[in-house]
Amino acid sequence: MAFTGKTVKLSTGYEMPIVGLGTWQSGKDGEVQKAVVTALEKGYRHIDCAAVYGNEKEVGEGLAEAFSKGVCKREDVFVVSKIWNTFHEPEDVLPQLKKSLKDLQLEYLDLYLVHWPIAFQKDKENPTNMFPKAPSGLPVYADISPSVTFKAMTELPKDLVRSVGVSNYNKRQIEEATAAAGVAPAVIQIESHPYFLNDKLITFALSKGIQVTAYSPLGAPARPWVKADDPVVLKDPVVLAIADKHKVSAGQVLIRFQLERGVTCIPKSGNPDRIAQNFDVMNLKLSDDEVKQLKALNKDYRACVPSITNNEGKTVPRDASHPHFPWNEEY
Ligand code: A2P
C-alpha cells in the first residue's frame, strides 16, 4: 500500500523516512561528505551506510558538518549501518557497532542490519581485512548461522541502537532468525526495481510487519561487475514513457514506484541535482495502471550478485557456494 506521509512506523515504534540517501560506491574523495550535506539540505532525513562501503568516516564528516551548520539536528536524521560478513560471531557484534558509531561520529544508530546471511572467516592477523581470500581466490567462508548473528543484534544495548534488522536474507532465514531471537527484524533490505520486483519476498515481509527497503532502486547502473549488454532499467521505454507523461525523470519514476508499493528506498547519488531530484517524489503519483505496467517489466533480473575475479581470471559469483547463500531457494 502506498505511503501517506514522509515516514513509516517500524515495529519498534520508531519512524523511518521513506526515501534515504544510499552511500554504496560514494567516493571518499569528498563525494560522499558533500552528498550527505546536500541531501540533508534538500530535505532527506535518512542516510544508509555500511562498514564495508569503506566511507563511514567521510559520511560522519558530512553529518557533523550538517549538524554544525544547523541544517538539522542528530535526532532529526535516521542513520543506518550494516555489520560485515567477517564479524558474524556474537562477540564481534558490539565492537563493530561501536566502530561504526565512532566513524560516523554518532552516539547511537537508528537501525543496524546484518549485511548478508553469509559469514566470512575473520582474518586474525589483520581484522580490518574484510575479504580474507582462500587459495581459490574466493573469500574464506565461515559456517555461522544467520540466526545467531541476528539474535546477537537484538541483544545490543538499546541506547546504542534503536532498531535492528537484516539484509539479503531469504524467507526461511527471516523465519529462522525471528524464531531464534523471539522478535522479527524491524527492516529487511533487499534488491528491488522493475526488472527484479522481488514481489514474493516483499509481500511476505510486509505481511509480518517487517518494513522492506529496496536497495539498487535504480538498477545499480554503476555496479562494479556491470557488463555492456546488461539491461538498464533507467532506459526502459516503458519507464521513459511514464516519466515523460509526468514530466519527471526515469529515476523519479523508479523511486516513486517503490513508494507506491509501500517499500522504502535508498537511491545513491553523488550529484547535487540528482540528489535533489531523487527526493522530489513526494507529490508524484503513479496510477494503478502505471504501477501495473512497471510490474510487468519484471524479468527476475538480479543486478546485485556480488562477483569477483578468481585466480584463473574468471568473474564468478562471490558467495554462491556458501552454505548460507540466500538465493538457491525460490525467495
Ligand atoms: P550519480 O552518483 O552520478 O548520480 P542505485 O541506487 O540503484 O545503486 O543507483 C545509483 C546509480 O545511479 C549511481 O551511479 C548514480 O550516479 C545513478 N543515479 C542516481 N540518481 C539518478 C537519477 N535520478 N537518474 C539517473 N541516474 C541516477
CSV table of C-alpha atoms and ligand atoms in Angstrom, one decimal:
chain,number,residue,atom,x,y,z
A,1,MET,CA,0.0,0.0,0.0
A,2,ALA,CA,1.3,3.5,-0.9
A,3,PHE,CA,2.7,5.6,1.9
A,4,THR,CA,0.6,8.6,3.0
A,5,GLY,CA,3.4,10.5,4.8
A,6,LYS,CA,7.1,11.0,4.6
A,7,THR,CA,7.9,8.4,7.2
A,8,VAL,CA,6.8,4.9,8.0
A,9,LYS,CA,6.4,3.5,11.6
A,10,LEU,CA,8.6,0.5,12.2
A,11,SER,CA,7.6,-2.4,14.5
A,12,THR,CA,9.9,-0.9,17.2
A,13,GLY,CA,7.7,2.3,17.2
A,14,TYR,CA,10.4,4.5,15.5
A,15,GLU,CA,9.6,6.4,12.3
A,16,MET,CA,11.8,5.8,9.3
A,17,PRO,CA,11.8,8.3,6.4
A,18,ILE,CA,10.6,6.6,3.2
A,19,VAL,CA,13.5,7.8,0.9
A,20,GLY,CA,17.1,7.7,2.1
A,21,LEU,CA,20.4,8.6,0.6
A,22,GLY,CA,22.4,5.5,-0.5
A,23,THR,CA,26.2,5.6,0.0
A,24,TRP,CA,27.5,2.4,-1.6
A,25,GLN,CA,30.3,3.5,-4.0
A,26,SER,CA,30.0,7.1,-2.9
A,27,GLY,CA,33.6,8.3,-3.0
A,28,LYS,CA,35.8,9.1,-0.1
A,29,ASP,CA,37.4,11.9,-2.1
A,30,GLY,CA,34.8,14.4,-0.9
A,31,GLU,CA,31.9,12.9,-2.9
A,32,VAL,CA,30.1,11.2,0.0
A,33,GLN,CA,30.6,14.0,2.5
A,34,LYS,CA,29.2,16.6,0.1
A,35,ALA,CA,26.4,14.2,-0.9
A,36,VAL,CA,25.3,13.8,2.8
A,37,VAL,CA,25.3,17.6,3.4
A,38,THR,CA,23.4,18.3,0.1
A,39,ALA,CA,20.9,15.6,0.8
A,40,LEU,CA,20.2,16.9,4.3
A,41,GLU,CA,19.9,20.5,2.9
A,42,LYS,CA,17.4,19.2,0.3
A,43,GLY,CA,15.2,17.5,3.0
A,44,TYR,CA,16.5,14.0,3.2
A,45,ARG,CA,16.4,12.6,6.8
A,46,HIS,CA,17.6,9.1,6.2
A,47,ILE,CA,21.2,8.1,5.3
A,48,ASP,CA,22.1,4.5,4.5
A,49,CYS,CA,25.6,3.4,5.3
A,50,ALA,CA,27.6,0.2,5.8
A,51,ALA,CA,31.0,-0.6,7.2
A,52,VAL,CA,32.1,-2.4,4.0
A,53,TYR,CA,31.4,0.7,1.9
A,54,GLY,CA,34.7,1.9,3.5
A,55,ASN,CA,33.4,5.5,3.7
A,56,GLU,CA,31.7,5.8,7.1
A,57,LYS,CA,34.3,8.3,8.4
A,58,GLU,CA,33.5,10.6,5.4
A,59,VAL,CA,29.8,10.1,6.0
A,60,GLY,CA,30.4,11.1,9.6
A,61,GLU,CA,32.2,14.2,8.4
A,62,GLY,CA,29.2,15.1,6.3
A,63,LEU,CA,26.8,14.5,9.2
A,64,ALA,CA,29.0,16.6,11.6
A,65,GLU,CA,29.2,19.4,9.0
A,66,ALA,CA,25.4,19.5,8.5
A,67,PHE,CA,24.7,19.5,12.3
A,68,SER,CA,27.3,22.2,12.9
A,69,LYS,CA,25.8,24.3,10.1
A,70,GLY,CA,22.4,23.9,11.7
A,71,VAL,CA,20.9,22.1,8.7
A,72,CYS,CA,19.3,19.7,11.0
A,73,LYS,CA,19.9,18.0,14.4
A,74,ARG,CA,21.1,14.5,15.1
A,75,GLU,CA,17.7,13.4,16.3
A,76,ASP,CA,16.0,14.5,13.0
A,77,VAL,CA,18.1,12.0,11.0
A,78,PHE,CA,17.6,8.3,10.6
A,79,VAL,CA,21.1,6.7,10.2
A,80,VAL,CA,21.5,3.1,9.2
A,81,SER,CA,24.6,0.9,9.2
A,82,LYS,CA,25.4,-2.7,8.5
A,83,ILE,CA,27.7,-5.3,10.1
A,84,TRP,CA,30.0,-7.0,7.7
A,85,ASN,CA,30.5,-10.7,7.0
A,86,THR,CA,33.8,-11.1,8.9
A,87,PHE,CA,32.1,-10.1,12.1
A,88,HIS,CA,29.2,-12.5,12.5
A,89,GLU,CA,30.4,-14.1,15.8
A,90,PRO,CA,28.2,-12.7,18.6
A,91,GLU,CA,31.3,-11.4,20.4
A,92,ASP,CA,32.1,-9.2,17.4
A,93,VAL,CA,28.7,-7.5,17.1
A,94,LEU,CA,29.0,-4.9,19.8
A,95,PRO,CA,32.6,-3.9,19.0
A,96,GLN,CA,31.6,-3.5,15.3
A,97,LEU,CA,28.6,-1.3,16.2
A,98,LYS,CA,31.0,0.9,18.3
A,99,LYS,CA,33.4,1.1,15.4
A,100,SER,CA,30.7,2.4,13.0
A,101,LEU,CA,29.4,4.8,15.7
A,102,LYS,CA,32.9,6.2,16.1
A,103,ASP,CA,33.4,6.6,12.4
A,104,LEU,CA,30.0,8.2,11.9
A,105,GLN,CA,30.6,10.4,15.0
A,106,LEU,CA,27.3,9.3,16.5
A,107,GLU,CA,26.1,8.3,19.9
A,108,TYR,CA,23.5,5.8,18.5
A,109,LEU,CA,22.3,4.3,15.3
A,110,ASP,CA,18.7,4.3,14.2
A,111,LEU,CA,19.0,0.9,12.5
A,112,TYR,CA,21.7,-1.7,12.4
A,113,LEU,CA,21.4,-4.5,9.8
A,114,VAL,CA,23.2,-7.8,9.3
A,115,HIS,CA,24.5,-7.0,5.8
A,116,TRP,CA,24.4,-10.7,4.5
A,117,PRO,CA,23.4,-14.0,5.9
A,118,ILE,CA,26.8,-15.1,4.7
A,119,ALA,CA,29.8,-15.1,7.1
A,120,PHE,CA,33.4,-15.0,6.2
A,121,GLN,CA,36.3,-16.1,8.5
A,122,LYS,CA,37.9,-13.2,10.4
A,123,ASP,CA,41.5,-12.6,9.4
A,124,LYS,CA,43.0,-12.9,12.8
A,125,GLU,CA,46.3,-11.3,11.7
A,126,ASN,CA,44.5,-8.4,10.1
A,127,PRO,CA,40.9,-8.0,11.4
A,128,THR,CA,40.3,-5.0,9.1
A,129,ASN,CA,40.7,-7.3,6.1
A,130,MET,CA,37.1,-7.7,5.0
A,131,PHE,CA,37.8,-10.2,2.2
A,132,PRO,CA,40.1,-12.9,3.6
A,133,LYS,CA,41.0,-14.9,0.5
A,134,ALA,CA,41.2,-18.7,0.1
A,135,PRO,CA,43.7,-20.1,-2.3
A,136,SER,CA,40.9,-20.4,-4.9
A,137,GLY,CA,40.6,-16.6,-4.8
A,138,LEU,CA,37.1,-16.8,-3.2
A,139,PRO,CA,36.6,-15.4,0.4
A,140,VAL,CA,37.2,-17.9,3.2
A,141,TYR,CA,33.7,-18.8,4.2
A,142,ALA,CA,32.6,-19.4,7.8
A,143,ASP,CA,29.5,-21.5,8.7
A,144,ILE,CA,27.8,-19.3,11.3
A,145,SER,CA,24.0,-19.4,11.3
A,146,PRO,CA,22.4,-16.1,10.2
A,147,SER,CA,20.0,-16.6,13.1
A,148,VAL,CA,22.8,-16.5,15.6
A,149,THR,CA,24.1,-13.1,14.3
A,150,PHE,CA,20.6,-11.6,14.2
A,151,LYS,CA,19.9,-12.8,17.7
A,152,ALA,CA,23.2,-11.1,18.9
A,153,MET,CA,22.0,-7.8,17.1
A,154,THR,CA,18.7,-7.9,19.1
A,155,GLU,CA,20.8,-8.1,22.4
A,156,LEU,CA,22.7,-4.9,21.6
A,157,PRO,CA,22.3,-2.1,24.1
A,158,LYS,CA,19.2,-0.1,23.2
A,159,ASP,CA,20.9,3.2,23.9
A,160,LEU,CA,23.3,2.5,21.1
A,161,VAL,CA,20.9,1.1,18.5
A,162,ARG,CA,17.2,1.7,18.3
A,163,SER,CA,16.1,-0.9,15.7
A,164,VAL,CA,17.8,-4.0,14.2
A,165,GLY,CA,17.2,-5.9,11.0
A,166,VAL,CA,18.7,-7.9,8.2
A,167,SER,CA,19.6,-7.6,4.6
A,168,ASN,CA,19.7,-10.2,1.8
A,169,TYR,CA,18.1,-12.9,4.0
A,170,ASN,CA,15.6,-15.2,2.3
A,171,LYS,CA,12.1,-16.1,3.6
A,172,ARG,CA,13.4,-19.2,5.5
A,173,GLN,CA,16.3,-17.2,7.0
A,174,ILE,CA,14.0,-14.5,8.2
A,175,GLU,CA,11.7,-17.0,9.8
A,176,GLU,CA,14.5,-18.9,11.5
A,177,ALA,CA,16.1,-15.6,12.7
A,178,THR,CA,12.7,-14.5,14.1
A,179,ALA,CA,12.2,-17.8,15.9
A,180,ALA,CA,15.8,-17.7,17.3
A,181,ALA,CA,15.6,-14.1,18.5
A,182,GLY,CA,12.0,-14.1,19.6
A,183,VAL,CA,11.4,-10.9,17.6
A,184,ALA,CA,11.3,-10.2,13.9
A,185,PRO,CA,13.7,-7.9,12.1
A,186,ALA,CA,12.3,-4.3,12.0
A,187,VAL,CA,13.5,-3.9,8.5
A,188,ILE,CA,14.8,-6.1,5.7
A,189,GLN,CA,16.9,-4.5,2.9
A,190,ILE,CA,16.8,-6.3,-0.4
A,191,GLU,CA,17.3,-5.5,-4.1
A,192,SER,CA,14.2,-4.3,-6.0
A,193,HIS,CA,13.4,-2.4,-9.2
A,194,PRO,CA,11.0,-3.2,-12.1
A,195,TYR,CA,13.5,-5.8,-13.6
A,196,PHE,CA,13.8,-7.5,-10.3
A,197,LEU,CA,10.5,-7.0,-8.4
A,198,ASN,CA,11.2,-9.4,-5.6
A,199,ASP,CA,7.4,-9.4,-5.1
A,200,LYS,CA,7.1,-12.6,-3.1
A,201,LEU,CA,9.7,-11.8,-0.5
A,202,ILE,CA,8.4,-8.2,-0.2
A,203,THR,CA,4.8,-9.4,0.2
A,204,PHE,CA,5.9,-12.0,2.8
A,205,ALA,CA,8.0,-9.4,4.8
A,206,LEU,CA,5.3,-6.8,4.8
A,207,SER,CA,2.7,-9.3,6.0
A,208,LYS,CA,4.9,-10.0,9.0
A,209,GLY,CA,5.2,-6.3,9.9
A,210,ILE,CA,8.8,-6.2,8.6
A,211,GLN,CA,9.4,-2.9,6.7
A,212,VAL,CA,11.1,-3.5,3.3
A,213,THR,CA,13.8,-1.1,2.0
A,214,ALA,CA,14.7,-1.5,-1.7
A,215,TYR,CA,18.4,-1.2,-2.5
A,216,SER,CA,19.5,-0.5,-6.0
A,217,PRO,CA,16.1,1.0,-6.8
A,218,LEU,CA,17.6,2.5,-10.0
A,219,GLY,CA,19.0,-0.9,-11.0
A,220,ALA,CA,22.6,-0.2,-9.7
A,221,PRO,CA,23.8,1.1,-13.1
A,222,ALA,CA,27.4,1.6,-11.8
A,223,ARG,CA,27.8,-1.7,-10.1
A,224,PRO,CA,31.4,-2.9,-10.5
A,225,TRP,CA,30.5,-6.1,-12.3
A,226,VAL,CA,28.2,-4.5,-14.9
A,227,LYS,CA,28.5,-5.7,-18.5
A,228,ALA,CA,27.9,-3.6,-21.6
A,229,ASP,CA,24.9,-5.7,-22.7
A,230,ASP,CA,23.2,-5.9,-19.3
A,231,PRO,CA,19.6,-4.5,-19.3
A,232,VAL,CA,19.3,-0.9,-18.0
A,233,VAL,CA,16.0,-0.2,-16.3
A,234,LEU,CA,16.7,3.6,-16.3
A,235,LYS,CA,16.5,3.4,-20.1
A,236,ASP,CA,13.5,1.1,-20.4
A,237,PRO,CA,10.9,2.6,-22.9
A,238,VAL,CA,8.0,2.0,-20.5
A,239,VAL,CA,9.8,3.8,-17.7
A,240,LEU,CA,10.7,6.6,-20.0
A,241,ALA,CA,7.2,7.0,-21.3
A,242,ILE,CA,5.8,7.2,-17.8
A,243,ALA,CA,8.5,9.8,-16.9
A,244,ASP,CA,7.6,11.8,-20.0
A,245,LYS,CA,3.9,11.8,-19.1
A,246,HIS,CA,4.6,13.1,-15.6
A,247,LYS,CA,7.4,15.5,-16.8
A,248,VAL,CA,9.8,13.8,-14.3
A,249,SER,CA,13.0,11.7,-14.8
A,250,ALA,CA,13.2,7.9,-15.1
A,251,GLY,CA,14.9,7.9,-11.7
A,252,GLN,CA,12.0,9.6,-10.1
A,253,VAL,CA,9.5,7.1,-11.6
A,254,LEU,CA,11.6,4.2,-10.3
A,255,ILE,CA,11.7,5.7,-6.8
A,256,ARG,CA,8.0,6.6,-6.7
A,257,PHE,CA,7.3,3.0,-8.0
A,258,GLN,CA,8.7,1.6,-4.7
A,259,LEU,CA,6.8,4.1,-2.6
A,260,GLU,CA,3.5,3.1,-4.3
A,261,ARG,CA,4.1,-0.5,-3.1
A,262,GLY,CA,4.9,0.6,0.5
A,263,VAL,CA,8.6,-0.1,0.0
A,264,THR,CA,11.1,2.5,1.3
A,265,CYS,CA,14.2,3.0,-0.9
A,266,ILE,CA,17.7,4.4,-0.8
A,267,PRO,CA,18.9,5.7,-4.2
A,268,LYS,CA,22.6,6.6,-4.3
A,269,SER,CA,23.8,9.7,-5.9
A,270,GLY,CA,26.8,12.0,-5.6
A,271,ASN,CA,25.4,14.5,-8.0
A,272,PRO,CA,23.7,17.5,-6.3
A,273,ASP,CA,20.9,17.8,-9.0
A,274,ARG,CA,20.2,14.1,-8.9
A,275,ILE,CA,20.2,14.1,-5.1
A,276,ALA,CA,17.6,16.8,-5.1
A,277,GLN,CA,15.6,15.2,-7.9
A,278,ASN,CA,15.5,11.7,-6.3
A,279,PHE,CA,13.9,13.2,-3.2
A,280,ASP,CA,11.4,15.3,-5.1
A,281,VAL,CA,8.9,12.4,-5.5
A,282,MET,CA,6.6,13.1,-2.6
A,283,ASN,CA,3.9,14.8,-4.7
A,284,LEU,CA,4.4,12.4,-7.7
A,285,LYS,CA,1.5,9.9,-8.0
A,286,LEU,CA,1.6,6.9,-10.4
A,287,SER,CA,-1.7,5.5,-11.4
A,288,ASP,CA,-2.6,1.8,-10.7
A,289,ASP,CA,-2.2,1.2,-14.5
A,290,GLU,CA,1.3,2.7,-14.5
A,291,VAL,CA,2.3,0.6,-11.5
A,292,LYS,CA,0.9,-2.4,-13.4
A,293,GLN,CA,3.0,-1.5,-16.5
A,294,LEU,CA,6.1,-1.2,-14.3
A,295,LYS,CA,5.4,-4.5,-12.6
A,296,ALA,CA,5.0,-6.2,-16.0
A,297,LEU,CA,8.7,-5.4,-16.8
A,298,ASN,CA,9.8,-7.9,-14.2
A,299,LYS,CA,12.4,-10.4,-15.6
A,300,ASP,CA,13.8,-11.6,-12.3
A,301,TYR,CA,17.0,-9.9,-13.3
A,302,ARG,CA,19.1,-9.5,-10.2
A,303,ALA,CA,21.7,-6.8,-10.7
A,304,CYS,CA,23.4,-7.2,-7.4
A,305,VAL,CA,25.1,-10.6,-7.3
A,306,PRO,CA,28.5,-9.7,-5.9
A,307,SER,CA,31.1,-11.1,-8.2
A,308,ILE,CA,34.8,-11.4,-8.0
A,309,THR,CA,37.7,-12.4,-10.3
A,310,ASN,CA,39.1,-15.7,-9.2
A,311,ASN,CA,42.7,-16.9,-9.6
A,312,GLU,CA,42.0,-18.1,-13.1
A,313,GLY,CA,41.0,-14.5,-14.1
A,314,LYS,CA,37.3,-15.5,-14.4
A,315,THR,CA,34.5,-13.4,-13.0
A,316,VAL,CA,32.5,-15.6,-10.7
A,317,PRO,CA,29.7,-15.1,-8.1
A,318,ARG,CA,31.5,-14.4,-4.8
A,319,ASP,CA,29.2,-16.3,-2.5
A,320,ALA,CA,27.2,-18.9,-4.5
A,321,SER,CA,28.9,-21.9,-2.8
A,322,HIS,CA,28.5,-20.6,0.7
A,323,PRO,CA,26.3,-22.8,3.0
A,324,HIS,CA,24.0,-19.9,3.8
A,325,PHE,CA,23.8,-18.4,0.2
A,326,PRO,CA,20.3,-17.0,0.2
A,327,TRP,CA,19.3,-17.3,-3.4
A,328,ASN,CA,19.2,-21.0,-4.0
A,329,GLU,CA,15.6,-21.0,-2.8
A,330,GLU,CA,12.5,-19.6,-4.5
A,331,TYR,CA,12.5,-16.5,-2.4
B,1,A2P,P1,25.5,9.5,-9.6
B,1,A2P,O1,26.0,9.2,-8.2
B,1,A2P,O2,26.5,10.1,-10.5
B,1,A2P,O3,24.2,10.3,-9.6
B,1,A2P,P2,21.3,2.7,-7.3
B,1,A2P,O4,20.9,3.5,-6.1
B,1,A2P,O5,20.2,1.8,-7.9
B,1,A2P,O6,22.5,1.8,-7.0
B,1,A2P,O7,21.8,3.7,-8.4
B,1,A2P,C1,22.9,4.6,-8.2
B,1,A2P,C2,23.5,5.0,-9.5
B,1,A2P,O8,22.5,5.6,-10.3
B,1,A2P,C3,24.7,5.9,-9.4
B,1,A2P,O9,25.6,5.5,-10.4
B,1,A2P,C4,24.1,7.3,-9.6
B,1,A2P,O10,25.1,8.1,-10.2
B,1,A2P,C5,23.0,7.0,-10.6
B,1,A2P,N1,21.8,7.9,-10.4
B,1,A2P,C6,21.4,8.4,-9.2
B,1,A2P,N2,20.3,9.1,-9.4
B,1,A2P,C7,20.0,9.0,-10.7
B,1,A2P,C8,18.9,9.6,-11.5
B,1,A2P,N3,18.0,10.3,-11.0
B,1,A2P,N4,19.0,9.3,-12.8
B,1,A2P,C9,20.0,8.6,-13.4
B,1,A2P,N5,21.0,8.1,-12.7
B,1,A2P,C10,21.0,8.2,-11.4
